[in-house]
C-alpha positions as CSV (number, residue, x, y, z in Angstrom):
1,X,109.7,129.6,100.8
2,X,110.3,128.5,104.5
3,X,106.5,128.0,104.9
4,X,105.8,126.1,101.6
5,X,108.4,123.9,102.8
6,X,107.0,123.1,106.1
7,X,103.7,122.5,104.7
8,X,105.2,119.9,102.1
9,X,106.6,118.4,105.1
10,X,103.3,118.2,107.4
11,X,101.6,116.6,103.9
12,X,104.2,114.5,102.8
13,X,104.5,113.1,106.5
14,X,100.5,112.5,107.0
15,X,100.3,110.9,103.3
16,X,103.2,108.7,104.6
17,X,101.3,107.4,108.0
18,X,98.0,107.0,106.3
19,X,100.2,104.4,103.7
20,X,102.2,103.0,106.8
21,X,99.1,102.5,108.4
22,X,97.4,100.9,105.4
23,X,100.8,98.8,104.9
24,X,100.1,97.7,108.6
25,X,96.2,96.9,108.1
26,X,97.0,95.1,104.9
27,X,99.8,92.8,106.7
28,X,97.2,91.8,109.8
29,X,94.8,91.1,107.7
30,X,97.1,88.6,105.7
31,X,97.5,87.1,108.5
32,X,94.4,87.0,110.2
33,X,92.9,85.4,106.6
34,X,96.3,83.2,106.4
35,X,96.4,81.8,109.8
36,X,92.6,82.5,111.6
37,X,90.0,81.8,108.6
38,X,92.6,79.5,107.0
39,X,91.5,80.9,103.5
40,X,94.2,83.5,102.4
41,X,92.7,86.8,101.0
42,X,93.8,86.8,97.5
43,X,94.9,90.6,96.9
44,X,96.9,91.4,100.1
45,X,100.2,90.2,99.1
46,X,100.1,92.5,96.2
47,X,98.5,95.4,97.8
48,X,101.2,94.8,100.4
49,X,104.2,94.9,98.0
50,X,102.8,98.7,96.3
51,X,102.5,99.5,99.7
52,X,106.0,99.4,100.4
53,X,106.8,101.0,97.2
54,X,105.1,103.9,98.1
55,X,106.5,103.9,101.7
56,X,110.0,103.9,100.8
57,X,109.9,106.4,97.6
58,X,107.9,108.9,99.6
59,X,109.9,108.2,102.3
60,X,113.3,108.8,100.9
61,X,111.7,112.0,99.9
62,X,110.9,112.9,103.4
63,X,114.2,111.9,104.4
64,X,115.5,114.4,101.6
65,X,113.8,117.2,102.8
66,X,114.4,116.9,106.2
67,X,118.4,116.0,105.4
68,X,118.2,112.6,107.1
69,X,119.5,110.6,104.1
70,X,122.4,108.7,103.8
71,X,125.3,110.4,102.4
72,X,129.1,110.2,102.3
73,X,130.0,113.6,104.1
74,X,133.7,113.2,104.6
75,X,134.9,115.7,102.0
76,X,132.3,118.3,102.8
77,X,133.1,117.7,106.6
78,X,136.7,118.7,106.3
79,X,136.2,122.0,104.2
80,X,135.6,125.7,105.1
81,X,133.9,128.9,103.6
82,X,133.7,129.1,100.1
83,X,134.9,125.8,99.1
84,X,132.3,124.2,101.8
85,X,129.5,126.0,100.1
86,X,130.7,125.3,96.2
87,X,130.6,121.9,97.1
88,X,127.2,121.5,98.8
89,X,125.5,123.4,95.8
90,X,127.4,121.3,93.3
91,X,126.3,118.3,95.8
92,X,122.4,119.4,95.6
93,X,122.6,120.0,92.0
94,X,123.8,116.6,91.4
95,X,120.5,115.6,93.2
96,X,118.2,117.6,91.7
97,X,119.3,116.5,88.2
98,X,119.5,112.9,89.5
99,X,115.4,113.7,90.6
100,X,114.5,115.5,87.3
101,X,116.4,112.9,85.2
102,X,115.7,109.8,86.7
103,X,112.8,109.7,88.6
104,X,110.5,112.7,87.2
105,X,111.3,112.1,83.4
106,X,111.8,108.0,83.3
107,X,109.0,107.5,86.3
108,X,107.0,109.6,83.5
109,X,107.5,107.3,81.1
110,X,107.4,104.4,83.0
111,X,103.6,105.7,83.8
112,X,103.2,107.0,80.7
113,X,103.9,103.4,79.1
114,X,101.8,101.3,81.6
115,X,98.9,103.4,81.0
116,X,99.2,103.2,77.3
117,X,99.7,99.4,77.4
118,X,97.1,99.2,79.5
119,X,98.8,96.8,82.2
120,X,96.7,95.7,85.1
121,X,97.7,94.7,88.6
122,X,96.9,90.7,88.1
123,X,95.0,90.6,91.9
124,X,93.9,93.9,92.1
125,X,93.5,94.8,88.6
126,X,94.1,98.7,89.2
127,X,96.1,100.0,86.3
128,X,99.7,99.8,87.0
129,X,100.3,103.7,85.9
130,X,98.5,105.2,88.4
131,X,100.7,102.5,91.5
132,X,104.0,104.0,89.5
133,X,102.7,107.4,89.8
134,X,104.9,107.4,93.0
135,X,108.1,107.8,90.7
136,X,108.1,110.9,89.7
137,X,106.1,112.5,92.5
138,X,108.8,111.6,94.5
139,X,111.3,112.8,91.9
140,X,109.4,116.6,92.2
141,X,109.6,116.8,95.7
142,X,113.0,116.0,96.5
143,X,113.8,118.3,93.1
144,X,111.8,120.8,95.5
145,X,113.5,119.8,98.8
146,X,117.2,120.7,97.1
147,X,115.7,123.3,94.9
148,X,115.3,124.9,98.6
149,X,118.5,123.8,99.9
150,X,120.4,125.6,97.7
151,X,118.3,128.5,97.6
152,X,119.3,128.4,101.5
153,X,122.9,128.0,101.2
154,X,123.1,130.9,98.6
155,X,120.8,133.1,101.0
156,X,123.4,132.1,104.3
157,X,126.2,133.1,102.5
């Protein structure tokens, strides 16, 4: 499992510098139509704000699996042995139902619906679904990412 991870990781990492990067190219190019030309490109702003939505929900998935997310650690800090490890399973469960629930199931129907109503991107016109399909990709890997946690904390005893 400890290789299937690291090759989620090296993916998931690549997939987020190729969107940083197109984040970046998107931004100079505002500005270079903005300020230089003086006739704004019409699509960047929107491109732009998927851009981010992408960086920061495959990000926080990356930050998941590689346990640099923000958490409130002060009860887990101060316990030992048993109680340490009941908790930090009970702590990833709570996250992988959070993924499942919220972000797999409801970003499934969020692109389930926009896809169904047909919704369009008003400069780009790209179908909204397949923008949102970031939801619940996201949701399945950080469901992966404690689905391995805990299979490591019940293997370290």
């Amino acid at each position: 499992m400890l290789r299937l991870k690291l090759y989620v990781d090296r993916v998931l990492g690549m997939t987020i510098v190729i969107v940083m990067a197109a984040l970046v190219l998107d931004v100079l190019w505002q500005v270079f139509t903005r300020f230089v030309q003086r006739d704004p490109s019409s699509y960047t702003e929107e491109l732009a704000r998927f851009l981010m939505i992408w960086v920061g929900l495959l990000g926080a998935a990356y930050a998941a699996g590689k346990r640099m997310h923000l958490s409130v650690d002060v009860l887990l800090t101060r316990l030992h042995g048993q109680r340490k490890r009941i908790l930090a399973i009970a702590i990833e469960c709570f996250t992988l139902c959070f993924a499942l629930a919220a972000l797999v199931v409801g970003g499934g129907r969020l692109v389930w619906t926009m896809l169904y109503l047909g919704q369009t991107s008003a400069a780009l016109g790209v179908p909204l679904g397949y923008l949102y399909v970031v939801v619940p990709v996201s949701g399945l890997l950080i469901a992966f990412y404690s689905v391995y946690e805990i299979s490591q904390i019940l293997r370290n005893g």
